[in-house]
Coordinates of C-alpha atoms and ligand atoms in Angstrom, one line a residue:
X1 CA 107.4 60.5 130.3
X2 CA 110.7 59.4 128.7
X3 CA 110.8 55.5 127.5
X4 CA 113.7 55.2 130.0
X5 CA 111.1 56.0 132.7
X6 CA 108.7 54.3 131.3
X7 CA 110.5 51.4 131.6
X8 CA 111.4 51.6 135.0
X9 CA 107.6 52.2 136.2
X10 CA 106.9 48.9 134.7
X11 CA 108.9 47.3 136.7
X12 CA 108.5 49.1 139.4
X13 CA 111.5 49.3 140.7
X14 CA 114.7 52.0 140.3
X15 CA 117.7 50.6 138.3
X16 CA 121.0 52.4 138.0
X17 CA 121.1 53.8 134.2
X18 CA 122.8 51.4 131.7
X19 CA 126.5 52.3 130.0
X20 CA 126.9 51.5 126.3
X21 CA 128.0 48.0 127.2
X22 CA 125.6 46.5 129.3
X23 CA 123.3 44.1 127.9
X24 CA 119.6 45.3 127.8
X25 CA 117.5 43.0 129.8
X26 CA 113.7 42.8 128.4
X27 CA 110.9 41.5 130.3
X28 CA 107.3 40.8 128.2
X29 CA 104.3 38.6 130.0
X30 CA 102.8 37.7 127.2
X31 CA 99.9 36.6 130.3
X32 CA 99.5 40.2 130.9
X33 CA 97.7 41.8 127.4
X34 CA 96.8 45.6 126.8
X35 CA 94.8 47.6 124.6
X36 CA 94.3 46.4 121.0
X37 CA 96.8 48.4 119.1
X38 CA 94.8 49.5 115.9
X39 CA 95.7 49.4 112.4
X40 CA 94.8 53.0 112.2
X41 CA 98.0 54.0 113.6
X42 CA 99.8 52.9 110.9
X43 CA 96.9 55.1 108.3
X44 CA 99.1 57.5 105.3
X45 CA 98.2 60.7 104.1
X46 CA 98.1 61.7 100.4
X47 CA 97.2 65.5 99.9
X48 CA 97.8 66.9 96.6
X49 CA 100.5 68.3 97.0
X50 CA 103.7 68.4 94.7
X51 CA 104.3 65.0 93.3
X52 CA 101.9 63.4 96.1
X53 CA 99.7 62.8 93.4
X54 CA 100.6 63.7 90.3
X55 CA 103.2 62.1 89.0
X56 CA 103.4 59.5 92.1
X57 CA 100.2 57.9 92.4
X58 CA 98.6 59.0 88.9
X59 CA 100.1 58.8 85.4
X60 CA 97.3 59.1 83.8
X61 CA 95.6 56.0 81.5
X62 CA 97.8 57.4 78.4
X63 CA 101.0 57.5 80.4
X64 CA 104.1 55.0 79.1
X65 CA 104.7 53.9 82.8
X66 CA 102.4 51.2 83.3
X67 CA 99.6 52.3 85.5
X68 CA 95.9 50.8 86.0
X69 CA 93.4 53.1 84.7
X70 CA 95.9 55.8 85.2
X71 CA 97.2 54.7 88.6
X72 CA 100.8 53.3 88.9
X73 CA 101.4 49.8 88.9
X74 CA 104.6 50.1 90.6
X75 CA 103.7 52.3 93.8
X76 CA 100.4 50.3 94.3
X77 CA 102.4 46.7 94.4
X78 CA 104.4 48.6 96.9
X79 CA 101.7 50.1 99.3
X80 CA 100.1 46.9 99.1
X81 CA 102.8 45.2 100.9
X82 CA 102.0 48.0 103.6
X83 CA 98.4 46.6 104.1
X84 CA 97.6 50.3 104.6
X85 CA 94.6 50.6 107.0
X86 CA 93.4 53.5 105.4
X87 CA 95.0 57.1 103.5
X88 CA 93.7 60.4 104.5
X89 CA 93.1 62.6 101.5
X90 CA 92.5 65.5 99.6
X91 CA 94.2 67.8 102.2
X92 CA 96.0 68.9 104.5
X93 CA 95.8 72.5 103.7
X94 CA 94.4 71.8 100.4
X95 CA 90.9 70.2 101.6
X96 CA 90.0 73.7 102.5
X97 CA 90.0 74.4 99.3
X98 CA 89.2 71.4 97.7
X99 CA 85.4 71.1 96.0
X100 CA 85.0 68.1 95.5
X101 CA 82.4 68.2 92.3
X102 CA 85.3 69.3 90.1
X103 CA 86.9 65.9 90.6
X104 CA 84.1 63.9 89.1
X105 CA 82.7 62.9 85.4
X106 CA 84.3 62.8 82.1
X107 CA 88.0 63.8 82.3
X108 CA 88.2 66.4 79.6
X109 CA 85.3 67.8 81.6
X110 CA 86.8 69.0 84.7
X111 CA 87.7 72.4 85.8
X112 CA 91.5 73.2 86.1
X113 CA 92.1 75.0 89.1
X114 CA 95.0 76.3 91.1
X115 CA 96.7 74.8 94.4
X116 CA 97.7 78.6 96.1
X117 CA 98.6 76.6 99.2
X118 CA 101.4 74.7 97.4
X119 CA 103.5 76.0 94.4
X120 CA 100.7 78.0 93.2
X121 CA 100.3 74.9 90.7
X122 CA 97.6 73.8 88.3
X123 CA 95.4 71.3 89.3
X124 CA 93.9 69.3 87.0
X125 CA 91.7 67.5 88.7
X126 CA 92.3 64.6 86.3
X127 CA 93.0 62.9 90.1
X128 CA 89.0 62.8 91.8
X129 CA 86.6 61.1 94.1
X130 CA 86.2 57.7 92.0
X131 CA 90.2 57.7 91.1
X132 CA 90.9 58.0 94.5
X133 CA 88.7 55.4 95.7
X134 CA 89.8 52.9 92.5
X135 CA 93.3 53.7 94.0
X136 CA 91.8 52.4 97.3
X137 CA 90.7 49.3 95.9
X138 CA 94.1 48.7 94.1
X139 CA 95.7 48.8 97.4
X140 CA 93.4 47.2 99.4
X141 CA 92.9 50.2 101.9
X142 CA 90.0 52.9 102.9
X143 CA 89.2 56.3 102.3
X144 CA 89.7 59.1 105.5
X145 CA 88.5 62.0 103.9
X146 CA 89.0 65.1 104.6
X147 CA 86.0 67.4 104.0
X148 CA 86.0 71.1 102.8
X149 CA 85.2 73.5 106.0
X150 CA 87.7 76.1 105.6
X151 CA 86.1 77.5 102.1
X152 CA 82.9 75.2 101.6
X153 CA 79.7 74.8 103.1
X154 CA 77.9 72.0 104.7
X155 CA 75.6 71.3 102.3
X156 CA 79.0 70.7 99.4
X157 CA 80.0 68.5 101.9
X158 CA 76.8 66.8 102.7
X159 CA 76.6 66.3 98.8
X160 CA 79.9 64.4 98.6
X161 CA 78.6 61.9 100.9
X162 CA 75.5 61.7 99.3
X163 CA 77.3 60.8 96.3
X164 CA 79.6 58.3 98.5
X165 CA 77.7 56.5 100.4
X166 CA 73.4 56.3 99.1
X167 CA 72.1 53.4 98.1
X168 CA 68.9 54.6 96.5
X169 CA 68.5 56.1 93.4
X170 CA 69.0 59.5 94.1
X171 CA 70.0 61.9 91.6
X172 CA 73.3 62.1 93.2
X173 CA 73.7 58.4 93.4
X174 CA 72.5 57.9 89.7
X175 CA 75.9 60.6 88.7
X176 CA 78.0 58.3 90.9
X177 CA 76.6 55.2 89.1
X178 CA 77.2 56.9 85.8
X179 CA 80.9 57.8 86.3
X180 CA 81.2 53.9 86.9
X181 CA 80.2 53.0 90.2
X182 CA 76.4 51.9 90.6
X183 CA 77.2 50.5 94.1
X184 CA 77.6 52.7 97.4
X185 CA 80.9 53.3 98.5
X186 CA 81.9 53.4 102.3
X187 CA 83.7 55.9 104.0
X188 CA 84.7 55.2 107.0
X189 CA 86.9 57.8 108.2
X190 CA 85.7 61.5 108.5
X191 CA 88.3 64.6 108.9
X192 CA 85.4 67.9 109.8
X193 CA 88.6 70.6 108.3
X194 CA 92.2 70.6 108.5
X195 CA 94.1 72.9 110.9
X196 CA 90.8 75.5 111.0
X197 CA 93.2 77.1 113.5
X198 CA 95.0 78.0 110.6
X199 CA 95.3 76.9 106.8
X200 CA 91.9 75.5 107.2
X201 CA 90.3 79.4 108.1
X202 CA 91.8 80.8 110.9
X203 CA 89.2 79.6 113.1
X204 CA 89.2 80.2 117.1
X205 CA 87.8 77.2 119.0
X206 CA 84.6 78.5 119.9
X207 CA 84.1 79.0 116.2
X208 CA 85.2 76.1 115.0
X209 CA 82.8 74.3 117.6
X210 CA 80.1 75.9 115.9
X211 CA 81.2 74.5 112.7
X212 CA 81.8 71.3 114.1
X213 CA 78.3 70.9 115.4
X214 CA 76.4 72.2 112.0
X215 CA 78.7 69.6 110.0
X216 CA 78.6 66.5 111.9
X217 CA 74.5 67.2 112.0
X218 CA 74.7 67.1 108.1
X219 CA 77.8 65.3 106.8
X220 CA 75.7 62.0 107.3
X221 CA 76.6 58.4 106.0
X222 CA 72.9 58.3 103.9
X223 CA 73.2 54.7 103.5
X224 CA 71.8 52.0 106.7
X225 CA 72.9 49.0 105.9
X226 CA 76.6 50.6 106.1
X227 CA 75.7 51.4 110.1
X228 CA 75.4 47.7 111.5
X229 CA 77.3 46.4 113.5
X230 CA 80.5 48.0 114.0
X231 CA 80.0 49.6 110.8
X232 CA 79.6 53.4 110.8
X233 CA 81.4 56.5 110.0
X234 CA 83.7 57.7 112.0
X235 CA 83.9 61.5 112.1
X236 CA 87.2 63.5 113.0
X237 CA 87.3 67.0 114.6
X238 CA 90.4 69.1 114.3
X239 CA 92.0 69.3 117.6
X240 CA 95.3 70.7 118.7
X241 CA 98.5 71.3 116.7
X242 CA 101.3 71.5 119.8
X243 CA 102.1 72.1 123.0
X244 CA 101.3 75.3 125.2
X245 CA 97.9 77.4 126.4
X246 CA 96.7 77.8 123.0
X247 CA 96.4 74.2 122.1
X248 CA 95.0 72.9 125.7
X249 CA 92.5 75.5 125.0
X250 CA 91.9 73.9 121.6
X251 CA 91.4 70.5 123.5
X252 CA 89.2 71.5 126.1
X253 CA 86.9 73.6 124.0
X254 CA 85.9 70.8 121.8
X255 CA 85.6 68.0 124.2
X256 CA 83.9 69.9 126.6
X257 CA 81.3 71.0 123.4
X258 CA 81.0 67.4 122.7
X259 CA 80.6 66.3 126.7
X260 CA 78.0 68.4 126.8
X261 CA 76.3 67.1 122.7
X262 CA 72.6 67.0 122.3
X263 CA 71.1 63.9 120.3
X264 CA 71.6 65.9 117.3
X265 CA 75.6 65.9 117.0
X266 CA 78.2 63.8 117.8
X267 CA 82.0 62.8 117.2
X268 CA 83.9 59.6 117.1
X269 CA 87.8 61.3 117.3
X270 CA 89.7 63.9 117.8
X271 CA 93.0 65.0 115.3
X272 CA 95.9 65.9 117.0
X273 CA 98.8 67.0 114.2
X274 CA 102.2 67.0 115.5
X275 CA 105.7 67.2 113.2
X276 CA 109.5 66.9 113.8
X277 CA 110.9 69.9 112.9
X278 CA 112.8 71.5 115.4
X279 CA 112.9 74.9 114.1
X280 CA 110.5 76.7 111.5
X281 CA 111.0 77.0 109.0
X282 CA 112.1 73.6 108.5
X283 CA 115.8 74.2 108.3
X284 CA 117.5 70.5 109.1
X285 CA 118.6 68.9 106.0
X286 CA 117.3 65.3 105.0
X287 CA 120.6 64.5 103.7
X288 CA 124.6 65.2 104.5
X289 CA 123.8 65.8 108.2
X290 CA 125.9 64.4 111.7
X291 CA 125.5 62.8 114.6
X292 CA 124.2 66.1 115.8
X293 CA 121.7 66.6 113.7
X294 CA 120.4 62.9 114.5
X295 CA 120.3 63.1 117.9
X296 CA 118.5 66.3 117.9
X297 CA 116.0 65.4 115.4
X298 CA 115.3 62.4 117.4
X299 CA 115.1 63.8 120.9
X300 CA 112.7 66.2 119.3
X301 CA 110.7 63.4 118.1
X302 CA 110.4 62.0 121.5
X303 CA 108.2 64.7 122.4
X304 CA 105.4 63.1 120.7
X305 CA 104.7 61.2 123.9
X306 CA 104.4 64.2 126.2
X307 CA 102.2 65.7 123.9
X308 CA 100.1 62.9 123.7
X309 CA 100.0 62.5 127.2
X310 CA 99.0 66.2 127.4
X311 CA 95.8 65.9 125.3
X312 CA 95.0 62.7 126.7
X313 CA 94.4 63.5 130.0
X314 CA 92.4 66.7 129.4
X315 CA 90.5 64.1 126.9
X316 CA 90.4 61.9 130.0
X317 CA 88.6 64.7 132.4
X318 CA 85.5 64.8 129.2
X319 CA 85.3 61.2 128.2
X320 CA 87.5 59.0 131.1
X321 CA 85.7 56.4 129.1
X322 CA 87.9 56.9 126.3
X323 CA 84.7 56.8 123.6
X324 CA 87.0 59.9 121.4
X325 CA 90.0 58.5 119.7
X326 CA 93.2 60.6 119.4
X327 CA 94.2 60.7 115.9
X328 CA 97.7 61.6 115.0
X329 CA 96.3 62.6 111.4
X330 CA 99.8 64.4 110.4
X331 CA 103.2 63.5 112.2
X332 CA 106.9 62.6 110.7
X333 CA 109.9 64.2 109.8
X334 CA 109.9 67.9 108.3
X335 CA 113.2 69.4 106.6
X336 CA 114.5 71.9 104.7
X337 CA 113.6 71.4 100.8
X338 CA 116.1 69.5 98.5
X339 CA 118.0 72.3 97.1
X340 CA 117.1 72.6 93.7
X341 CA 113.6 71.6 94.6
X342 CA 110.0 73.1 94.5
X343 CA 109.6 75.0 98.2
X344 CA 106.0 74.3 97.6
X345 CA 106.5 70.7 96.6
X346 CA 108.4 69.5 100.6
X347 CA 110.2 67.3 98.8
X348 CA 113.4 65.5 101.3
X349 CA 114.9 62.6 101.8
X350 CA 114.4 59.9 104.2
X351 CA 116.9 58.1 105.5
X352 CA 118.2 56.2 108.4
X353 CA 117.3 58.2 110.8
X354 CA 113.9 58.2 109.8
X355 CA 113.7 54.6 110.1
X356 CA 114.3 54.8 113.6
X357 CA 112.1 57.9 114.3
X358 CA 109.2 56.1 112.2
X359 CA 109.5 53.6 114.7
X360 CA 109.5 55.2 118.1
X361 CA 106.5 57.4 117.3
X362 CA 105.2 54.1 116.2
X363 CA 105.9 52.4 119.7
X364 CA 104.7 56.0 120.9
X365 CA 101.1 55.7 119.1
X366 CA 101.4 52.1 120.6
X367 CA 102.1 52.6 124.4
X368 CA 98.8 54.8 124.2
X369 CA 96.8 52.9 122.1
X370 CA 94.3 53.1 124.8
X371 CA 93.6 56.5 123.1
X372 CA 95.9 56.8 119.9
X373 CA 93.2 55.0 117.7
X374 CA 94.5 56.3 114.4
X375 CA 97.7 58.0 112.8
X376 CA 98.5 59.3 109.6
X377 CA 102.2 59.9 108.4
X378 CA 103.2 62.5 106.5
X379 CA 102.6 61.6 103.4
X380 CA 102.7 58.9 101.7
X381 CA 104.7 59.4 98.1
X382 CA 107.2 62.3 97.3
X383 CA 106.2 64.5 100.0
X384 CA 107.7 64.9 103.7
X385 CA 108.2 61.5 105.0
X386 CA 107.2 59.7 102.4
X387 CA 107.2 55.6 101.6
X388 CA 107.9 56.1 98.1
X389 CA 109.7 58.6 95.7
X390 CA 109.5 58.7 92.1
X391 CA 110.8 60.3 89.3
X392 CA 109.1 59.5 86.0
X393 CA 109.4 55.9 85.6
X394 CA 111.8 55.0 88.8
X395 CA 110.5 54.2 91.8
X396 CA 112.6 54.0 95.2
X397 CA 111.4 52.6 98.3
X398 CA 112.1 54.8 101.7
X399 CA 113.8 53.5 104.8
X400 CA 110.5 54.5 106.3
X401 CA 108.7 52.4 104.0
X402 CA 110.7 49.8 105.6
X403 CA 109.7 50.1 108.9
X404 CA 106.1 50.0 107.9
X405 CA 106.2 46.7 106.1
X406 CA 108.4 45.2 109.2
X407 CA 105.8 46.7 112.2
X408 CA 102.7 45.4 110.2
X409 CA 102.2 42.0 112.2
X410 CA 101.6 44.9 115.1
X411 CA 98.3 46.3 113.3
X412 CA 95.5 45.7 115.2
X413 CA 97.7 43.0 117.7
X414 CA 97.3 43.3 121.7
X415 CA 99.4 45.4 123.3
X416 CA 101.9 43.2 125.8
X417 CA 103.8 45.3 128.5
X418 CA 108.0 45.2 127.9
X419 CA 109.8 46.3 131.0
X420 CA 113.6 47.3 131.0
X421 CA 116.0 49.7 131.6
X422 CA 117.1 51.8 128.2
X423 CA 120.0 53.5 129.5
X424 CA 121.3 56.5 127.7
X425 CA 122.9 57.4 124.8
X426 CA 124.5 61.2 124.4
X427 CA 125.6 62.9 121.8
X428 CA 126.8 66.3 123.0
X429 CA 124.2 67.8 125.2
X430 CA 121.5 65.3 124.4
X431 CA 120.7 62.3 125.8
X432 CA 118.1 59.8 125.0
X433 CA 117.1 56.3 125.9
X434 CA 119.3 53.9 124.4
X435 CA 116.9 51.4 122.9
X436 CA 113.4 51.5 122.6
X437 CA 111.3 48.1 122.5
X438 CA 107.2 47.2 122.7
X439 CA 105.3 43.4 122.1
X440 CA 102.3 42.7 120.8
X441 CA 100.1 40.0 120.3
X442 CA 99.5 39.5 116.4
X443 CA 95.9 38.7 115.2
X444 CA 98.3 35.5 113.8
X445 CA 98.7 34.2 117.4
X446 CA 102.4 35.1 117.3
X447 CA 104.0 37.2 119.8
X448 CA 105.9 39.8 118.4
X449 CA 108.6 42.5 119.7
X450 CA 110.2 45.6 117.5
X451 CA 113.6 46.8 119.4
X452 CA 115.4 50.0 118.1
X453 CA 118.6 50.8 119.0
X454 CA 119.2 54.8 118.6
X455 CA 122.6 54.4 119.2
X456 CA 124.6 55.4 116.2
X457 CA 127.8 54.0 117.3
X458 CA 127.7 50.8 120.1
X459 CA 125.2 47.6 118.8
X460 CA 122.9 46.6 122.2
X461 CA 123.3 43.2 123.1
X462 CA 119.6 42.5 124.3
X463 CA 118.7 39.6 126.2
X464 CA 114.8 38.8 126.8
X465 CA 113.0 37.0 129.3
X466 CA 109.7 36.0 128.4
X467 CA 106.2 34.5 130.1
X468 CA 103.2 33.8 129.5
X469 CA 104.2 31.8 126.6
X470 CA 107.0 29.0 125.8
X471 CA 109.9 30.6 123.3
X472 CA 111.2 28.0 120.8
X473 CA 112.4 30.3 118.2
X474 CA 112.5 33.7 117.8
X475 CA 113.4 35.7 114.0
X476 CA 112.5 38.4 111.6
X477 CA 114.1 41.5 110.1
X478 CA 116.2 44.0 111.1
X479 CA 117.3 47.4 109.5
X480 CA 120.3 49.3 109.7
X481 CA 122.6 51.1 107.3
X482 CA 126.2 52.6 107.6
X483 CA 125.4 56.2 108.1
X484 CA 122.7 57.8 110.1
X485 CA 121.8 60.0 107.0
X486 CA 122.2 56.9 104.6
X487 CA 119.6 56.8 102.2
X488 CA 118.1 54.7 98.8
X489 CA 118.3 56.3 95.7
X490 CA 117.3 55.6 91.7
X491 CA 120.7 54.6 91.3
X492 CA 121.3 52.6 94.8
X493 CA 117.6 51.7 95.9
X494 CA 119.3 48.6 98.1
X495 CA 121.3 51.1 100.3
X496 CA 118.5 50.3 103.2
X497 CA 117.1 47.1 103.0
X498 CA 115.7 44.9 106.4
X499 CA 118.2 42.3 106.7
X500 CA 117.2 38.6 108.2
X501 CA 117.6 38.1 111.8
X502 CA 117.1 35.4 114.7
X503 CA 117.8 35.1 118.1
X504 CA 119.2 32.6 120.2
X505 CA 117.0 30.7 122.4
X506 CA 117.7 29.2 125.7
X507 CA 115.5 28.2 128.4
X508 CA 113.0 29.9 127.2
X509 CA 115.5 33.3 127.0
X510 CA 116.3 35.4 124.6
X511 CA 119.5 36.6 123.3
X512 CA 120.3 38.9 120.2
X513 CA 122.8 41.9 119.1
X514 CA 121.1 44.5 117.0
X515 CA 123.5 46.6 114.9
X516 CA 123.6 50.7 116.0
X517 CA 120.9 52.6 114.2
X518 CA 118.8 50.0 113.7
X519 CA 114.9 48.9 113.9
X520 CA 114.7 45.1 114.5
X521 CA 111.4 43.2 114.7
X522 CA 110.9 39.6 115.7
X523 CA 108.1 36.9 115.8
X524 CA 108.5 34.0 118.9
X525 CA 107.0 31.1 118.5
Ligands
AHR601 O1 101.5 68.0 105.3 C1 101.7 69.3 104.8 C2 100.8 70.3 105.5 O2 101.1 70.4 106.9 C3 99.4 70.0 105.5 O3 98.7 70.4 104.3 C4 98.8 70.8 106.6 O4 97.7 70.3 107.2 C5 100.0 70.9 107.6 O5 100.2 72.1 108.0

């Protein structure tokens, strides 16, 4: 269902599309509260990968850039900002692969391996379990990990929590305490494989079932006092990868395993992965690209809600209860490699226009948060759509990375139904909504919207009647930039910054102009 039409069904009524000029008219009830939009959705992944890792998380304690027992300081004040809810990792592809022993104890100790999945590259495995979860503390976030199915067994995995999460004096807790961390750790968030339809072991969905089962019986939390209360662990099948027979199939094989689970097994989500890309190989270029290449990139992008809609309501027919969260574990932007760059490495550009597809699959994950209970962009630093990018000492900060900080008042806020018409906006022969807008209630009592205007060319003139609550003042931040493909470099990191904003108030009414290309977000009070 485009936003257009989802519009329109909230108010219930059909209104003649909108021209360029017409002022937006936005309705939110602030009386009138949906589900709780959680701070999952707004999770990051970091796989090893290129200069994920290495080089943009971890120096190393020895490195000149100044870093915390190896870590950066620079990226971690960064992500902190983010309040990231929690960062998927090691894989991707590479979790398959990953074991997870080779990452632990004295440094000069660990194996060197390769990374065949991306550049063929050494891994040092200087980067392991306790580095990643001191990185976790640095940031203030929690581990999502992804557990070895493709290429390890259930008892490697079972280890690895063992060593996580027991409390007792194991021997396995006693190695954990020795490499500097006597008490438990908690992991949350459990991935069972990465893409076993593919990278992850060419799996077929009966057959991954059967590995689902045998894992989620073993792959235990072994620590009680972390399962009170809403405490637990929350374990992650893979599910579907796109649109089309062979991923329904995907869908409806697992959750009609897990409808039919003995007391033995059990699952608390279900991955859905889901890039922009267009074509494959990725071919669109991050950088030097038209209005043609933005309007396509984005209308592709818009097809995360269909697909969502797809898997939910076969989810729906298994659990109408809605017990199995869809999580979004990989979704953003894929292009072409920089030229000069690493193939294996997926390092691209963000720009602009990522801003403003960040946040529509954001107000996407949000208009389903009934279901969508966690999402995980891809990736976090120097990869895909990342945050961050570094090279050696310099650190740049994304237009993404933007839109992040701006939307996180809307982490684990109450959805509030906005009705209005979008219009259109066509570039060639592709036509999308014009604007894009949802509201939430903050967990600060605030009530908070986040417009985007995709429109490259006309600023919307957006005027917004509100209930449920008394508007005195209504401001925040907006961003926009003068090209669709404009971008922040080493050299010109300001290039994209949110800008202050405020509306005018009257009666109670709304009235703002948000610049063309732009992600705007707003607190009324
Ligand atoms: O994010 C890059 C790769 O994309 C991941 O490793 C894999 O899961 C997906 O195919």
């Amino acid at each position: 269902m485009g936003m257009a039409l989802a519009g329109l069904i909230l108010l219930g009524v059909a209104a003649p599309p909108a021209t360029a000029d017409d002022t937006v008219e936005l309705s939110v009830d602030a009386s009138k509260t949906g589900a709780k939009i959680d701070r999952n959705i707004f999770g990051q992944f970091a796989e090893h990968l290129g200069h994920g890792i290495y080089g943009g998380i971890w120096v190393g304690p020895d490195s000149k850039i100044p870093n915390t027992r190896g870590i950066r300081n620079d990226v971690v004040a960064a992500l902190k900002a983010l309040k990231v809810p929690n960062v998927r990792w090691p894989g991707g592809c590479f979790a398959d692969e990953y074991h997870w022993r080779q990452g632990i104890g004295p440094a000069d100790q660990r194996a060197v391996t390769l990374n065949p999945n991306w550049g063929g590259v050494v891994e040092p495995n200087t980067f392991g379990v306790d580095e990643f979860m001191d990185f976790l503390g640095q940031i203030g976030s929690e581990p999502y990990l992804s557990v070895n199915v493709g290429s390890g067994t259930p008892r490697e995995a079972a280890e690895w929590l063992e060593y996580m999460t027991a409390a007792q004096p194991t021997t396995l807790a006693q190695e954990r305490a020795a490499n500097g961390h006597p008490d438990p750790y908690e992991v949350p968030y459990l991935g069972i494989g990465n893409e076993s339809w593919d990278c992850g072991g060419n799996m077929s969905p009966d057959y991954y079932l059967s590995q689902l089962k045998i894992y989620a019986r073993f792959v235990r939390n072994f620590n009680p006092a972390q399962q009170e209360g809403d405490r637990r662990m929350l374990r992650v099948a893979v599910g579907p990868g796109g649109d089309g027979p062979r991923w329904t199939d995907w869908t409806e094989t697992i959750m009609k395993g897990w409808q039919g689970h003995s007391w033995s097994w059990d699952m608390e989500g279900l991955s859905m992965h889901s890039y922009t890309v267009v074509q494959w190989p990725p071919a669109y270029a991050s950088v030097g690209f038209g209005e043609r290449e933005y309007s396509e990139i984005l209308k592709s992008t818009l097809d995360m809600d269909q697909l969502i809609a797809t898997h939910s309501a076969i989810m729906d027919k298994y659990d109408p209860d809605k017990k199995i969260a869809l999580v979004v574990d990989e979704w953003g932007a894929w292009y072409a490699p920089l030229p000069g760059s690493n193939p294996g490495f997926l390092v691209q550009q963000n720009s602009q226009r990522d801003a403003v597809l960040a946040a529509l699959n954001l107000n996407i994950f949000a208009r389903h948060a009934d279901r969508v209970r966690g999402a995980n962009i891809a990736q976090m630093v120097n990869v895909l759509q990342a945050m961050i990018m570094t090279d050696e000492a310099k650190m740049v900060l994304t237009p993404t990375y933007y839109v992040f900080k701006m939307y996180v008042p809307f982490q684990d806020a109450t959805f509030v139904p906005v009705s209005f018409d979008a219009g259109s906006y066509t570039y060639g022969d592709v036509t999308l909504p014009r604007v894009d807008a949802i509201a939430a209630k903050g967990m600060d009592g605030k009530l908070w919207l986040a417009v985007t205007n995709v429109d490259p060319h006309q600023p919307a003139t957006i005027e917004v009647g509100v209930a449920g609550v008394t508007a005195h003042t209504a401001s925040g931040e907006t961003l926009t930039a003068p090209k669709v493909d404009s971008v922040n470099s080493f050299e010109a990191p300001d290039t994209v910054v949110p800008k202050p904003i405020s509306a005018s108030v009257q009666d109670g009414k709304l009235a703002l102009t948000v610049a063309p290309k732009s992600v705007t977000v707003l607190s009324v009070e």
